[in-house]
Amino acid sequence: MKQMNCPLNGVRNIQEFAHGGEVVDQPDPNRCSDAEWAEFVFMEANTAGVVREWWCHVATAYWFIAERDTLKDEIIRTYDAGELFKERVDFTRPEAPKET
Amino acid sequence: MPFGLIKYALSSSYPGKRFIAARPELKSNYDVVIIGGGGHGLATAYHLARYHGIRNVAVFEKGYIGGGNTGRNTAIIRSNYLTPEGVAFYEESVSLYRQLSQELDYNILYSERGHFTLAHTDSAMRTSRWRAEVNKHLGVDSELVYRDDLARLIPQLNLSEDVRYPILGALYHPPGAVARHDGVAWGYAGRAAELGVEIHQGTTVTDIEVTDGKVTGVVTDRGRVSCGKAVQAVAGASTVIADMAGLKLPIRTIPLQACVSQPHKPILDPIIVSGSLHVYISQSDRGEFVMGGSTDPYPRYQTTSSLDFIEGLMSHVLELLPHLSEVQVMRQWAGMTDMTPDFAPIMGETGVENYYIDAGWGTWGFKATPVCGKRMAEMVATGRVPALIAPFRLSRFENFDQVGEKGAASVGH
Ligand SMILES: Cc1cc2nc3c(=O)[nH]c(=O)nc-3n(C[C@H](O)[C@H](O)[C@H](O)COP(=O)(O)OP(=O)(O)OC[C@H]3O[C@@H](n4cnc5c(N)ncnc54)[C@H](O)[C@@H]3O)c2cc1C
């Protein structure tokens, strides 16, 4: 059975994990165009080769980052998201539309 | 005809008719280049040659024709979808399939069995009722049936309430069918080749030339050709090819596995699908049980099989059909599916002039092969997008105008 090394829980069976998609920068939802937002939501690099992705260890609800090769089905490295995200990301609420 | 066979056996030269010419030399120019020699690409080539008089056409296939998902699917054909756009589209495909053996003068072993999508939860019953109503409204034979109907229609089915997911009812679609999938690819290829289409097997597309926003040529590992128009129909490789033309797609390439058992006498006529148990099963004309489940849990460009898959699938099959417990699995395989976020395909214009796409066929595109051939060819030949496929345009994502078909996907993903 395929196994993955969880940065928090060590080596576990792959069934314990959920794939969360590519690591991509989120555009500022208050400022970007609809097209930019649609691209962020829908478009996929779907790389044939080495990818950097979000994964979740479901039993402990722990999200982390994995680098893997989609051609060889090899997991190259897994690490805590803190390695990539050094600062806290605050989400500002968009201004409420004016009542008409 | 035993004498014919004896003559065949004794002949020193190969007496059989070749379906398609051995790999021809590349010409320097084609009116239309089709990338991908699966059912979709070959059907498009056939329709261009047969109905639109466009015969200077080349199909480039990296491996052998039908060796992709066309020859790997579980061959289920149905039109009981959820959205009106989807139902109308797949219904045209079913009507083309019904007379395809005559059209191609080649027996694709089209076999109508009746298709049951089992419902094990109240929400599945509601979706089934919704689908039945949409279907009937559009003239598709489809109805909700209950446990007593199922006991009569599929006596083999385990209707016990003492199981993990007891069956509450099903969406019944009498025209649901299976066909011989390789036959579909060979039939289209043979007829297209007779009309002058060149089918280049063992020819990998490595680049696409776009000049001033317009496609001008296609580069392969056997050389470059210029072309007036080009169509990509490469299923799991959609993103890789689209990237060559500078396009981005909302597609993930995810393996889907399937398997067949050893052959047995005919004991299961209908096609049975369970979304909750992630199972579909039918018995082929050769007597093998053809079984599949949900897609693999994460994207990959690979066609390896796994023990996890077969173990999970078998435990679920045996909950539905316990009498198959002594049946042995004979073969297991996988294909690379091109999954879209709304479970509907991507067909039509791309933003690159004269470059057309037929992708996003995921786990559901075999049933669409004839309609894709017909409508893609119409679009390429006339330059206009047929109304039937307009809802599936690539730009629907940018406009947040998806065609949500997840509720009609056979199994969970
Ligand atoms: C296990 C499984 C079960 C399925 N079950 C069903 C089902 O029951 N019903 C249903 O309707 N659908 C089903 N599907 C989906 C269906 O098989 C596909 O959607 C359909 O066959 C796609 O056909 P196609 O012609 O677009 O692609 P394919 O048949 O995959 O053809 C694409 C071709 O492009 C070629 N290619 C790739 N890259 C290049 C390149 N660079 N240059 C040249 N050629 C290239 C490939 O070699 C391939 O032959 C299933 C799929 C799988 C994997």
XYZ file of C-alpha atoms and ligand atoms in Angstrom:
566
model
C 0.000 0.000 0.000
C 1.146 3.502 -0.769
C 2.256 5.543 2.205
C 2.869 9.202 2.865
C 4.953 10.891 5.506
C 2.765 13.311 7.444
C 4.869 16.107 8.973
C 2.752 15.848 12.125
C 1.959 12.127 12.440
C 4.732 10.333 10.594
C 4.297 7.665 7.888
C 0.646 6.708 7.348
C -1.356 4.840 4.696
C -2.347 7.065 1.764
C -6.056 6.434 2.455
C -5.782 8.587 5.570
C -5.031 11.644 3.439
C -7.142 13.901 1.249
C -5.744 15.698 -1.777
C -6.380 19.445 -1.616
C -5.108 20.746 -4.955
C -2.214 22.866 -6.193
C -0.621 25.544 -4.033
C -1.532 28.779 -5.841
C -1.594 32.409 -4.776
C -5.049 33.687 -4.081
C -5.773 37.010 -5.774
C -7.316 39.720 -3.583
C -11.046 38.985 -3.934
C -11.887 42.645 -3.248
C -9.730 43.959 -6.035
C -9.324 41.308 -8.765
C -11.512 41.019 -11.849
C -14.104 38.270 -12.269
C -11.851 36.658 -14.853
C -8.915 36.570 -12.438
C -11.124 35.082 -9.745
C -12.518 32.474 -12.155
C -8.987 31.528 -13.134
C -8.063 31.088 -9.482
C -11.144 29.004 -8.756
C -11.273 26.782 -11.847
C -8.038 26.631 -13.826
C -5.499 23.922 -13.053
C -1.819 23.696 -13.954
C -2.366 19.887 -13.945
C 1.376 19.492 -14.400
C 2.818 16.273 -15.788
C 5.862 16.240 -13.499
C 6.717 17.665 -10.095
C 3.875 19.518 -8.358
C 3.450 21.323 -5.029
C 0.103 20.621 -3.390
C -2.036 20.928 -0.293
C -2.808 17.642 1.450
C -4.763 16.964 4.610
C -4.294 14.186 7.142
C -7.992 13.614 7.641
C -7.915 11.912 11.038
C -6.139 14.907 12.610
C -7.473 17.601 10.217
C -3.890 18.724 9.664
C -3.158 20.525 6.384
C 0.384 20.468 5.024
C 2.285 20.684 1.747
C 3.602 17.835 -0.384
C 5.824 17.817 -3.443
C 5.245 14.838 -5.670
C 5.868 13.599 -9.194
C 2.628 12.974 -11.089
C 4.404 10.921 -13.781
C 6.109 8.504 -11.375
C 3.620 8.641 -8.498
C 6.460 9.434 -6.093
C 6.171 11.644 -3.068
C 9.317 13.730 -2.954
C 8.893 15.770 0.221
C 6.205 16.744 2.724
C 6.443 19.711 5.080
C 4.493 22.036 7.329
C 2.752 24.918 5.555
C 4.692 27.252 7.860
C 7.728 26.713 5.618
C 5.949 28.603 2.837
C 3.646 30.911 4.713
C 5.730 32.987 7.122
C 3.131 35.581 7.945
C -0.415 35.433 9.025
C -2.848 36.126 6.165
C -5.716 38.350 7.202
C -8.827 38.403 5.093
C -10.528 41.768 4.992
C -14.213 41.773 4.498
C -15.381 43.519 1.325
C -17.365 46.678 1.825
C -21.053 45.930 2.068
C -22.908 47.110 -1.019
C -24.787 50.376 -0.389
C -28.490 49.919 0.131
C -30.531 51.335 -2.687
C -18.408 -20.467 -43.319
C -15.858 -23.232 -42.678
C -14.489 -23.300 -46.260
C -13.705 -19.619 -46.130
C -11.848 -20.233 -42.906
C -9.828 -23.139 -44.337
C -8.847 -21.037 -47.323
C -7.818 -18.316 -44.910
C -5.712 -20.746 -42.886
C -3.919 -22.212 -45.928
C -3.242 -18.974 -47.756
C 0.401 -17.903 -47.734
C -0.312 -14.225 -48.298
C -2.387 -12.389 -45.704
C -5.885 -12.512 -47.164
C -7.613 -10.257 -44.636
C -8.421 -6.723 -45.620
C -6.294 -4.086 -43.925
C -8.430 -1.639 -42.051
C -6.127 1.297 -42.382
C -2.983 1.803 -44.413
C 0.361 1.118 -42.753
C 1.766 4.402 -41.517
C 1.938 6.752 -44.530
C 4.618 9.437 -45.010
C 3.646 12.834 -43.625
C 2.465 15.359 -46.180
C 3.572 18.956 -45.733
C 0.057 20.320 -45.436
C -3.380 19.183 -44.278
C -6.684 21.034 -44.224
C -7.389 19.607 -40.788
C -5.094 17.944 -38.262
C -6.698 15.921 -35.484
C -4.584 15.273 -32.416
C -5.532 12.004 -30.712
C -6.685 8.776 -32.360
C -9.305 7.809 -29.811
C -12.989 7.420 -30.665
C -13.588 11.163 -30.561
C -10.747 12.103 -32.935
C -11.546 9.269 -35.354
C -15.288 10.017 -35.370
C -14.533 13.668 -36.106
C -12.275 12.651 -38.999
C -14.951 10.309 -40.359
C -17.660 12.983 -40.242
C -15.402 15.561 -41.903
C -14.674 13.187 -44.774
C -18.123 11.632 -45.126
C -20.470 14.565 -44.597
C -18.427 17.693 -45.266
C -16.176 16.602 -48.136
C -13.023 17.509 -46.182
C -10.645 14.642 -46.894
C -7.192 16.131 -46.626
C -7.203 15.214 -42.959
C -4.533 13.647 -40.733
C -5.091 11.993 -37.376
C -1.973 11.880 -35.174
C -2.003 9.163 -32.568
C 0.872 8.697 -30.163
C 0.269 4.967 -29.623
C -2.297 2.880 -31.488
C -5.890 3.845 -32.292
C -8.314 3.279 -29.446
C -5.427 2.532 -27.068
C -6.378 5.398 -24.765
C -9.591 5.634 -22.799
C -11.618 4.484 -25.813
C -10.272 0.952 -25.356
C -10.253 1.088 -21.548
C -13.773 2.094 -20.609
C -16.632 -0.001 -19.330
C -18.635 0.919 -22.438
C -21.841 2.154 -20.810
C -24.096 4.252 -23.047
C -27.069 6.189 -21.654
C -28.757 9.593 -21.834
C -30.454 9.912 -18.423
C -28.472 12.980 -17.386
C -29.505 15.808 -15.086
C -29.290 19.090 -16.989
C -31.479 19.735 -20.056
C -28.300 20.617 -22.001
C -26.705 17.302 -21.077
C -29.800 15.191 -21.727
C -30.358 16.654 -25.219
C -26.699 16.147 -26.104
C -26.377 12.548 -24.886
C -29.748 11.635 -26.380
C -28.457 12.581 -29.829
C -25.465 10.347 -29.168
C -27.670 7.397 -28.203
C -29.720 7.802 -31.381
C -26.504 7.827 -33.449
C -25.200 4.768 -31.593
C -28.358 2.803 -32.296
C -27.653 2.803 -36.018
C -23.861 3.012 -35.892
C -23.274 -0.606 -36.956
C -25.206 0.139 -40.169
C -23.594 3.544 -40.629
C -20.089 2.070 -40.408
C -20.995 -1.320 -41.890
C -19.172 -2.791 -38.923
C -20.746 -4.552 -35.981
C -20.032 -2.623 -32.803
C -22.129 -5.147 -30.801
C -24.523 -2.498 -29.541
C -26.585 -4.192 -26.868
C -29.487 -2.520 -25.011
C -29.692 -3.907 -21.504
C -31.526 -1.427 -19.308
C -29.576 0.705 -16.850
C -30.309 0.949 -13.126
C -28.808 3.645 -10.930
C -29.503 2.360 -7.420
C -30.487 4.820 -4.719
C -29.552 4.001 -1.143
C -30.432 7.308 0.526
C -33.327 9.756 0.565
C -31.221 12.355 -1.207
C -30.331 9.863 -3.958
C -34.057 9.097 -4.343
C -34.750 12.824 -4.722
C -32.030 13.269 -7.363
C -33.341 10.205 -9.196
C -36.858 11.600 -9.236
C -35.526 14.941 -10.472
C -33.528 13.226 -13.214
C -36.518 11.087 -14.235
C -38.676 14.198 -14.628
C -36.067 16.115 -16.651
C -35.522 13.012 -18.793
C -39.213 12.383 -19.481
C -39.757 16.028 -20.308
C -37.099 15.708 -23.015
C -38.487 12.420 -24.356
C -35.952 10.108 -22.706
C -37.256 6.798 -21.362
C -36.467 7.035 -17.655
C -38.392 6.391 -14.459
C -38.075 5.978 -10.733
C -38.650 2.407 -9.544
C -39.033 0.991 -6.044
C -37.967 -2.111 -4.171
C -40.852 -4.272 -5.362
C -40.116 -3.298 -8.981
C -36.451 -4.120 -8.472
C -37.272 -7.535 -6.998
C -39.104 -8.289 -10.234
C -36.702 -6.615 -12.704
C -33.383 -7.779 -11.179
C -34.086 -10.934 -9.186
C -30.339 -11.422 -8.563
C -30.049 -8.181 -6.608
C -29.547 -8.369 -2.855
C -32.460 -6.354 -1.477
C -31.758 -7.246 2.140
C -32.103 -4.420 4.636
C -29.415 -6.030 6.712
C -26.504 -4.494 4.776
C -24.484 -1.311 5.063
C -26.450 0.550 2.369
C -29.919 -0.965 1.872
C -31.443 -0.235 -1.546
C -34.450 2.110 -1.538
C -35.129 2.284 -5.266
C -33.468 3.122 -8.558
C -33.529 5.339 -11.602
C -34.416 2.926 -14.411
C -33.360 3.786 -17.972
C -34.463 0.971 -20.338
C -32.357 2.133 -23.348
C -29.091 1.934 -21.341
C -26.632 -0.054 -23.466
C -23.111 -1.376 -23.858
C -21.076 -1.730 -27.044
C -17.733 -3.070 -28.118
C -15.484 -0.066 -27.497
C -12.513 -1.000 -29.712
C -14.995 -1.763 -32.485
C -16.158 1.851 -32.338
C -12.602 3.117 -32.878
C -11.869 0.557 -35.635
C -15.168 1.181 -37.417
C -14.672 4.932 -37.590
C -10.987 4.569 -38.505
C -11.671 2.066 -41.278
C -14.390 4.141 -42.920
C -12.468 7.403 -42.530
C -9.370 5.829 -44.110
C -11.445 4.576 -47.060
C -12.504 8.165 -47.671
C -8.909 9.379 -47.728
C -8.180 10.350 -44.124
C -4.596 9.556 -43.121
C -4.251 7.838 -39.766
C -0.743 8.147 -38.385
C -0.264 5.775 -35.480
C 2.943 5.982 -33.475
C 3.102 9.724 -34.113
C 3.407 11.996 -31.081
C 2.496 15.655 -31.247
C 5.266 17.661 -29.577
C 4.303 21.266 -30.345
C 1.614 23.443 -31.877
C 2.457 26.519 -33.905
C 0.306 29.574 -33.292
C 0.995 32.720 -35.324
C -0.914 35.956 -34.672
C -3.456 34.114 -32.569
C -4.106 31.520 -35.264
C -3.009 27.897 -35.508
C -0.668 27.354 -38.478
C 1.084 24.059 -37.914
C 1.589 20.989 -35.774
C 4.974 19.521 -34.885
C 5.346 15.773 -34.354
C 8.240 13.455 -33.604
C 8.172 12.588 -37.335
C 8.326 16.159 -38.577
C 6.259 19.299 -38.941
C 3.098 19.823 -40.977
C 1.152 22.981 -41.665
C -2.593 22.942 -41.274
C -5.657 25.083 -41.852
C -7.404 23.924 -38.720
C -6.604 21.659 -35.797
C -8.646 19.749 -33.248
C -7.362 18.284 -30.003
C -9.099 15.199 -28.593
C -6.573 13.635 -26.235
C -8.524 12.940 -22.997
C -5.987 12.539 -20.149
C -3.327 14.481 -22.067
C -5.642 17.484 -22.663
C -3.693 19.906 -20.464
C -0.343 18.918 -21.977
C -1.539 19.516 -25.553
C -3.542 22.673 -24.703
C -0.405 24.058 -23.076
C 1.382 23.758 -26.451
C -1.293 26.042 -27.926
C -0.996 28.443 -24.970
C -4.322 27.518 -23.376
C -5.263 26.936 -19.750
C -7.873 24.340 -18.846
C -9.934 23.595 -15.728
C -8.961 19.927 -15.922
C -7.326 17.464 -13.570
C -5.897 14.216 -14.939
C -7.026 11.447 -12.599
C -6.718 7.680 -13.159
C -9.858 5.560 -13.292
C -9.563 1.818 -12.840
C -11.726 -1.082 -13.992
C -11.565 -4.877 -14.195
C -13.212 -7.940 -15.730
C -13.887 -11.389 -14.342
C -13.463 -14.709 -16.053
C -16.311 -15.468 -18.452
C -19.512 -17.133 -17.249
C -22.865 -18.082 -18.718
C -25.201 -15.122 -19.168
C -26.827 -14.438 -15.800
C -26.957 -10.658 -15.584
C -28.774 -8.759 -18.300
C -29.019 -5.175 -17.011
C -26.288 -2.675 -16.185
C -26.260 -1.910 -12.460
C -24.745 1.215 -10.960
C -24.552 2.305 -7.349
C -23.331 5.785 -6.516
C -23.186 5.174 -2.779
C -21.216 1.954 -3.167
C -19.097 3.306 -6.058
C -19.791 0.316 -8.284
C -20.914 -0.332 -11.797
C -21.267 -3.782 -13.256
C -22.543 -5.411 -16.428
C -21.950 -8.737 -18.159
C -20.289 -8.549 -21.566
C -21.341 -10.581 -24.589
C -18.354 -12.813 -23.868
C -19.733 -13.498 -20.389
C -17.186 -11.479 -18.419
C -18.418 -9.279 -15.607
C -17.146 -5.779 -16.357
C -16.741 -3.755 -13.170
C -15.607 -0.279 -12.306
C -15.691 2.186 -9.466
C -14.767 5.747 -8.617
C -11.673 7.592 -9.762
C -8.397 7.284 -7.873
C -8.088 9.613 -4.872
C -5.521 11.994 -6.417
C -4.363 13.213 -9.862
C -1.597 11.398 -11.741
C -0.379 10.837 -15.284
C -0.266 7.084 -14.858
C -2.202 3.962 -15.688
C -1.121 1.653 -12.876
C -3.640 -0.552 -11.084
C -3.843 -0.916 -7.328
C -4.833 -3.647 -4.900
C -6.708 -1.087 -2.770
C -9.042 -0.433 -5.666
C -9.861 -4.044 -6.370
C -10.376 -4.898 -2.701
C -12.762 -1.999 -2.147
C -14.643 -2.608 -5.370
C -15.125 -6.327 -4.754
C -16.459 -5.856 -1.241
C -19.067 -3.497 -2.664
C -19.949 -5.700 -5.645
C -20.556 -8.601 -3.266
C -22.923 -6.523 -1.159
C -25.106 -6.067 -4.272
C -24.608 -9.472 -5.908
C -23.431 -11.963 -3.252
C -23.760 -14.917 -5.620
C -20.687 -13.670 -7.507
C -18.426 -14.518 -4.575
C -16.795 -17.482 -6.360
C -16.152 -15.526 -9.559
C -12.492 -14.768 -10.242
C -11.127 -11.466 -11.461
C -9.188 -11.929 -14.678
C -7.766 -8.517 -15.627
C -7.462 -5.051 -14.129
C -6.367 -1.797 -15.779
C -6.654 1.997 -15.656
C -7.087 4.984 -17.956
C -6.245 8.657 -17.434
C -9.426 10.684 -17.248
C -9.722 14.431 -17.852
C -11.991 15.601 -15.030
C -13.761 18.976 -15.102
C -15.142 20.786 -12.039
C -18.781 20.609 -13.242
C -18.615 17.054 -14.681
C -19.563 18.358 -18.137
C -17.255 18.309 -21.184
C -15.380 21.163 -22.832
C -16.118 21.451 -26.540
C -15.732 24.185 -29.082
C -13.656 27.272 -29.740
C -10.591 28.062 -27.699
C -9.627 31.677 -28.313
C -6.877 30.478 -30.699
C -8.362 30.888 -34.164
C -9.063 27.631 -36.044
C -8.013 25.592 -33.019
C -10.798 23.530 -31.503
C -10.992 21.478 -28.362
C -12.836 18.300 -27.393
C -11.869 17.524 -23.791
C -13.131 17.157 -20.261
C -14.592 13.733 -20.988
C -13.598 12.356 -17.643
C -15.345 9.112 -16.847
C -18.311 9.669 -19.181
C -17.079 10.287 -22.752
C -17.434 6.925 -24.502
C -21.194 7.359 -24.805
C -20.586 10.738 -26.479
C -18.255 9.473 -29.209
C -20.700 9.637 -32.187
C -22.239 12.996 -31.259
C -18.783 14.486 -30.715
C -17.661 13.295 -34.118
C -20.750 14.735 -35.766
C -20.809 18.083 -33.991
C -17.064 18.734 -33.841
C -16.863 18.066 -37.590
C -19.804 20.387 -38.226
C -18.078 23.139 -36.267
C -14.725 22.667 -37.997
C -16.351 22.554 -41.433
C -18.753 25.481 -41.046
C -16.855 27.636 -38.551
C -20.029 27.933 -36.478
C -20.613 26.395 -33.071
C -23.660 24.045 -33.190
C -26.320 25.047 -30.634
C -26.270 21.550 -29.125
C -22.681 21.923 -27.901
C -22.583 25.688 -27.237
C -23.284 25.225 -23.479
C -20.045 23.241 -23.157
C -17.782 26.099 -24.313
C -14.476 26.614 -22.518
C -15.379 30.218 -21.687
C -18.281 29.094 -19.463
C -15.925 28.999 -16.492
C -14.874 32.607 -16.914
C -18.572 33.553 -16.956
C -19.487 31.326 -14.003
C -21.970 29.554 -16.253
C -21.201 25.887 -15.567
C -23.312 22.904 -16.575
C -23.576 20.982 -13.289
C -23.732 17.280 -14.131
C -22.240 15.851 -10.952
C -25.640 14.510 -9.878
C -25.732 12.347 -13.016
C -22.193 10.953 -12.723
C -22.481 7.210 -12.239
C -20.245 6.977 -9.201
C -18.866 9.323 -6.587
C -15.543 11.012 -7.226
C -11.818 2.726 -16.694
C -12.685 3.679 -17.486
C -14.055 3.434 -17.592
C -14.885 4.300 -18.309
N -16.200 3.976 -18.462
C -16.987 4.731 -19.264
C -18.333 4.328 -19.524
O -18.792 3.295 -19.031
N -19.104 5.110 -20.316
C -18.615 6.259 -20.889
O -19.355 6.942 -21.590
N -17.323 6.657 -20.680
C -16.504 5.914 -19.888
N -15.192 6.286 -19.679
C -14.688 7.528 -20.294
C -14.331 7.314 -21.765
O -13.533 6.164 -21.905
C -13.557 8.510 -22.333
O -14.162 9.722 -21.946
C -13.524 8.468 -23.857
O -13.137 7.203 -24.310
C -12.595 9.519 -24.386
O -12.352 9.291 -25.756
P -11.279 10.158 -26.508
O -11.268 9.722 -27.909
O -11.538 11.595 -26.219
O -9.898 9.830 -25.744
P -8.901 8.582 -25.863
O -9.558 7.360 -26.311
O -8.141 8.537 -24.575
O -7.956 9.031 -27.036
C -6.988 10.049 -26.886
C -5.763 9.624 -27.648
O -4.837 10.712 -27.676
C -3.557 10.156 -27.753
N -2.544 11.147 -27.399
C -2.226 11.624 -26.176
N -1.202 12.489 -26.251
C -0.862 12.572 -27.566
C 0.131 13.296 -28.291
N 0.996 14.115 -27.679
N 0.191 13.130 -29.643
C -0.662 12.291 -30.282
N -1.622 11.588 -29.633
C -1.717 11.720 -28.306
C -3.623 8.974 -26.783
O -2.613 8.025 -27.079
C -5.033 8.445 -27.002
O -5.095 7.336 -27.857
C -14.327 5.466 -18.932
C -12.957 5.728 -18.810
C -12.134 4.842 -18.111
C -10.661 5.137 -18.015
